[in-house]
Amino acid sequence: QVQLVQSGAEVKKPGASVKVSCKASGYTFTEYYLHWVRQAPGQGLEYMGWINPNSGATNFAQKFQGRVTMTRDTSITTAYMDVSRLKSDDTAVYYCARDRMVVGQPLDYWGQGTLVTVSS
Amino acid sequence: DIQMTQSPSSLSASVGDRVTITCRASQSINTYLNWYQQKPGKAPKLLIYAASSLQEGVPSRFSGSGSGTDFTLTISSLQPEDLATYYCQETYTTPPSTFGQGTKLEIK
């Protein structure tokens, strides 16, 4: 069955970086985009961007350009998201989710989420 | 960027009630509109895609309608397990793919 399993919770200081992983299984890794969505405590869902695991191409919401990097390792079907220069308002649960590489597709499977806490 | 506005932001209903949540886009998005259910402490779950298509395994009491700028999620007969926050999402432009602000559904 399709699974997206994310790495564990992180606590970071302001100005540091964090790397969250998303391990995919149960489907062909290179046939689905992987997207990242975050949710601050008590808040709604905020879209961050996607990576094409086949080509490595990425695309981000403008807010995150320059501070977020998305990569993948196809040999272990894992995607990664790096957030640099962390601020307190980056404290959130970060989710990965997949969609089929067709315009307009929904996010049909989600990871369990990774809590990143930014605190001095 | 496209803005998505959901209403109401919260609502309380009784078991068996018919519940309707609306989502309005700031420009036409055709039928590139999805609905998700998020239970407390859990990841979102896809309910409806392409405005009106029911995701496999989702109970038939959930339905979606609309096109262009105005969309609706309907629960025909509310069940206790439907306690959750519901989000709409446009996938007309990705990125950014914008979510609505959410509708928190409580059971009376």
Coordinates of C-alpha atoms in Angstrom, one line a residue:
Chain A
Q1 CA 0.0 0.0 0.0
V2 CA 1.1 3.6 -0.6
Q3 CA 3.0 5.1 2.3
L4 CA 4.8 8.3 2.9
V5 CA 6.8 8.1 6.2
Q6 CA 8.4 11.3 7.5
S7 CA 11.4 11.8 9.8
G8 CA 10.9 12.6 13.5
A9 CA 10.3 15.9 15.3
E10 CA 13.1 18.5 15.5
V11 CA 13.9 21.4 17.8
K12 CA 16.1 24.1 16.3
K13 CA 17.4 27.5 17.3
P14 CA 16.6 30.6 15.3
G15 CA 19.0 31.0 12.4
A16 CA 19.7 27.2 12.1
S17 CA 18.6 24.9 9.3
V18 CA 16.4 21.8 9.4
K19 CA 16.1 18.9 6.9
V20 CA 12.9 16.8 6.9
S21 CA 12.7 13.5 5.0
C22 CA 9.8 11.7 3.3
K23 CA 10.3 8.0 2.5
A24 CA 7.9 6.8 -0.2
S25 CA 6.8 3.2 -0.7
G26 CA 4.1 1.2 -2.4
Y27 CA 4.2 3.0 -5.8
T28 CA 6.6 4.1 -8.5
F29 CA 8.5 7.0 -6.9
T30 CA 9.3 8.8 -10.1
E31 CA 5.7 8.9 -11.4
Y32 CA 4.3 11.3 -8.8
Y33 CA 5.3 14.8 -7.7
L34 CA 6.0 15.3 -4.0
H35 CA 4.6 18.4 -2.4
W36 CA 5.3 20.0 0.9
V37 CA 2.6 21.7 3.0
R38 CA 3.0 23.2 6.5
Q39 CA 0.6 24.0 9.3
A40 CA 1.5 26.3 12.2
P41 CA 0.0 25.5 15.6
G42 CA -3.7 26.1 15.5
Q43 CA -3.6 27.5 11.9
G44 CA -4.6 26.3 8.5
L45 CA -2.6 24.6 5.7
E46 CA 0.1 26.6 3.8
Y47 CA 1.4 25.3 0.5
M48 CA 5.2 25.4 0.0
G49 CA 6.1 23.8 -3.3
W50 CA 6.8 20.6 -5.1
I51 CA 9.7 18.4 -6.5
N52 CA 9.6 16.2 -9.5
P53 CA 11.4 13.0 -8.3
N54 CA 12.1 12.0 -11.8
S55 CA 14.0 15.1 -13.0
G56 CA 14.7 16.8 -9.7
A57 CA 13.0 19.9 -10.9
T58 CA 11.4 22.0 -8.1
N59 CA 8.9 24.9 -7.9
F60 CA 8.1 26.9 -4.8
A61 CA 5.5 29.4 -3.6
Q62 CA 7.2 32.8 -3.8
K63 CA 7.3 33.2 0.0
F64 CA 9.7 30.2 0.3
Q65 CA 12.0 30.9 -2.7
G66 CA 15.6 31.3 -1.5
R67 CA 15.1 29.7 1.9
V68 CA 13.8 26.3 1.0
T69 CA 15.5 23.5 -0.9
M70 CA 13.9 20.3 -2.1
T71 CA 15.9 17.3 -3.2
R72 CA 15.4 13.6 -3.6
D73 CA 17.4 10.3 -3.7
T74 CA 15.7 8.0 -6.1
S75 CA 17.8 5.0 -5.0
I76 CA 16.0 5.0 -1.6
T77 CA 12.8 6.7 -2.8
T78 CA 13.1 9.5 -0.4
A79 CA 12.5 13.2 -0.7
Y80 CA 14.0 15.9 1.5
M81 CA 13.1 19.5 2.3
D82 CA 15.6 21.9 3.8
V83 CA 14.6 25.1 5.4
S84 CA 17.4 27.5 6.2
R85 CA 17.6 30.6 8.4
L86 CA 14.8 29.4 10.6
K87 CA 12.6 31.9 12.4
S88 CA 10.1 31.3 15.3
D89 CA 7.2 31.5 12.8
D90 CA 8.6 28.5 11.0
T91 CA 7.4 26.4 13.9
A92 CA 4.9 24.1 12.3
V93 CA 4.0 20.6 11.3
Y94 CA 5.5 19.9 7.9
Y95 CA 3.7 17.4 5.6
C96 CA 4.8 15.8 2.4
A97 CA 2.0 14.6 0.0
R98 CA 2.0 13.2 -3.5
D99 CA 0.1 13.8 -6.7
R100 CA 0.1 12.3 -10.1
M101 CA 2.0 14.4 -12.7
V102 CA -1.0 15.7 -14.4
V103 CA -2.3 19.3 -14.2
G104 CA -4.8 19.9 -11.4
Q105 CA -4.4 16.6 -9.6
P106 CA -5.2 16.4 -5.8
L107 CA -2.9 15.3 -3.0
D108 CA -4.1 11.8 -2.5
Y109 CA -1.6 10.5 0.1
W110 CA 0.0 12.4 2.9
G111 CA 2.8 11.7 5.3
Q112 CA 2.2 11.7 9.0
G113 CA 3.8 15.1 9.5
T114 CA 7.0 16.3 11.1
L115 CA 6.8 18.9 13.9
V116 CA 9.6 21.5 13.7
T117 CA 9.9 23.7 16.7
V118 CA 12.1 26.8 16.4
S119 CA 13.0 28.2 19.8
S120 CA 15.9 29.9 21.5
Chain B
D1 CA -2.2 34.4 -6.4
I2 CA -5.6 32.9 -6.3
Q3 CA -7.4 33.5 -3.0
M4 CA -9.8 30.8 -1.6
T5 CA -12.5 31.9 0.9
Q6 CA -14.4 29.3 2.9
S7 CA -17.6 29.9 4.9
P8 CA -18.5 29.5 7.6
S9 CA -15.2 29.3 9.5
S10 CA -16.9 27.1 12.1
L11 CA -20.3 25.4 12.5
S12 CA -22.0 23.2 15.0
A13 CA -24.6 20.6 13.8
S14 CA -26.4 17.6 15.1
V15 CA -26.0 14.0 14.1
G16 CA -28.2 13.3 11.1
D17 CA -28.1 17.0 9.9
R18 CA -27.3 18.0 6.4
V19 CA -24.2 20.2 6.4
T20 CA -23.0 22.5 3.7
I21 CA -19.6 24.3 3.5
T22 CA -18.8 26.7 0.7
C23 CA -15.6 27.8 -1.0
R24 CA -15.2 30.7 -3.3
A25 CA -12.2 31.4 -5.5
S26 CA -11.0 34.9 -6.4
Q27 CA -11.0 33.9 -10.1
S28 CA -12.3 31.1 -12.2
I29 CA -10.6 27.8 -11.5
N30 CA -12.8 25.6 -13.7
T31 CA -13.3 22.5 -11.6
Y32 CA -9.7 22.3 -10.2
L33 CA -11.0 22.2 -6.6
N34 CA -10.4 19.6 -4.0
W35 CA -11.7 19.0 -0.4
Y36 CA -9.8 17.6 2.5
Q37 CA -10.8 16.5 6.0
Q38 CA -8.4 16.9 8.8
K39 CA -9.1 15.3 12.2
P40 CA -7.3 16.6 15.3
G41 CA -3.6 15.6 15.4
K42 CA -3.8 13.9 12.0
A43 CA -2.8 14.6 8.4
P44 CA -5.4 15.8 6.0
K45 CA -7.3 13.2 4.0
L46 CA -8.6 13.7 0.5
L47 CA -12.4 13.5 0.2
I48 CA -13.4 15.1 -3.1
Y49 CA -11.3 15.9 -6.2
A50 CA -12.1 17.8 -9.4
A51 CA -15.0 19.5 -7.5
S52 CA -17.3 16.5 -7.5
S53 CA -15.4 13.2 -7.7
L54 CA -15.5 11.1 -4.6
Q55 CA -12.1 9.7 -3.6
E56 CA -12.1 5.9 -3.3
G57 CA -13.1 4.7 0.2
V58 CA -14.8 7.9 1.2
P59 CA -18.4 7.5 2.4
S60 CA -21.1 8.4 -0.1
R61 CA -22.7 10.9 2.4
F62 CA -19.9 13.3 1.2
S63 CA -20.5 15.1 -2.1
G64 CA -19.1 18.1 -3.9
S65 CA -20.4 20.5 -6.5
G66 CA -19.6 23.7 -8.4
S67 CA -17.4 25.1 -11.1
G68 CA -15.8 28.4 -11.9
T69 CA -15.6 30.3 -8.6
D70 CA -18.2 28.8 -6.3
F71 CA -18.0 25.4 -4.8
T72 CA -19.9 23.4 -2.1
L73 CA -19.1 20.4 0.1
T74 CA -22.1 18.6 1.5
I75 CA -22.5 16.0 4.2
S76 CA -25.9 14.5 3.7
S77 CA -26.3 13.0 7.1
L78 CA -23.8 14.1 9.7
Q79 CA -22.1 11.3 11.7
P80 CA -20.1 11.6 15.0
E81 CA -16.9 10.7 13.2
D82 CA -17.2 13.7 10.9
L83 CA -15.9 15.9 13.6
A84 CA -13.0 17.6 11.8
T85 CA -11.7 20.7 10.0
Y86 CA -12.5 20.8 6.3
Y87 CA -10.3 22.6 3.7
C88 CA -10.8 23.4 0.1
Q89 CA -7.7 23.6 -2.2
E90 CA -7.4 24.9 -5.8
T91 CA -5.0 23.2 -8.1
Y92 CA -5.6 25.5 -11.1
T93 CA -2.1 27.0 -10.5
T94 CA 0.7 25.0 -8.8
P95 CA 2.6 26.5 -7.2
P96 CA 1.2 28.1 -5.3
S97 CA -1.7 25.8 -4.7
T98 CA -3.9 27.8 -2.3
F99 CA -6.0 26.3 0.5
G100 CA -9.0 27.9 2.1
Q101 CA -8.7 28.9 5.7
G102 CA -10.7 25.9 6.9
T103 CA -14.1 25.2 8.4
K104 CA -14.2 23.6 11.8
L105 CA -17.1 21.3 12.2
E106 CA -18.4 20.5 15.7
I107 CA -21.1 18.0 16.7
K108 CA -23.8 19.3 19.0

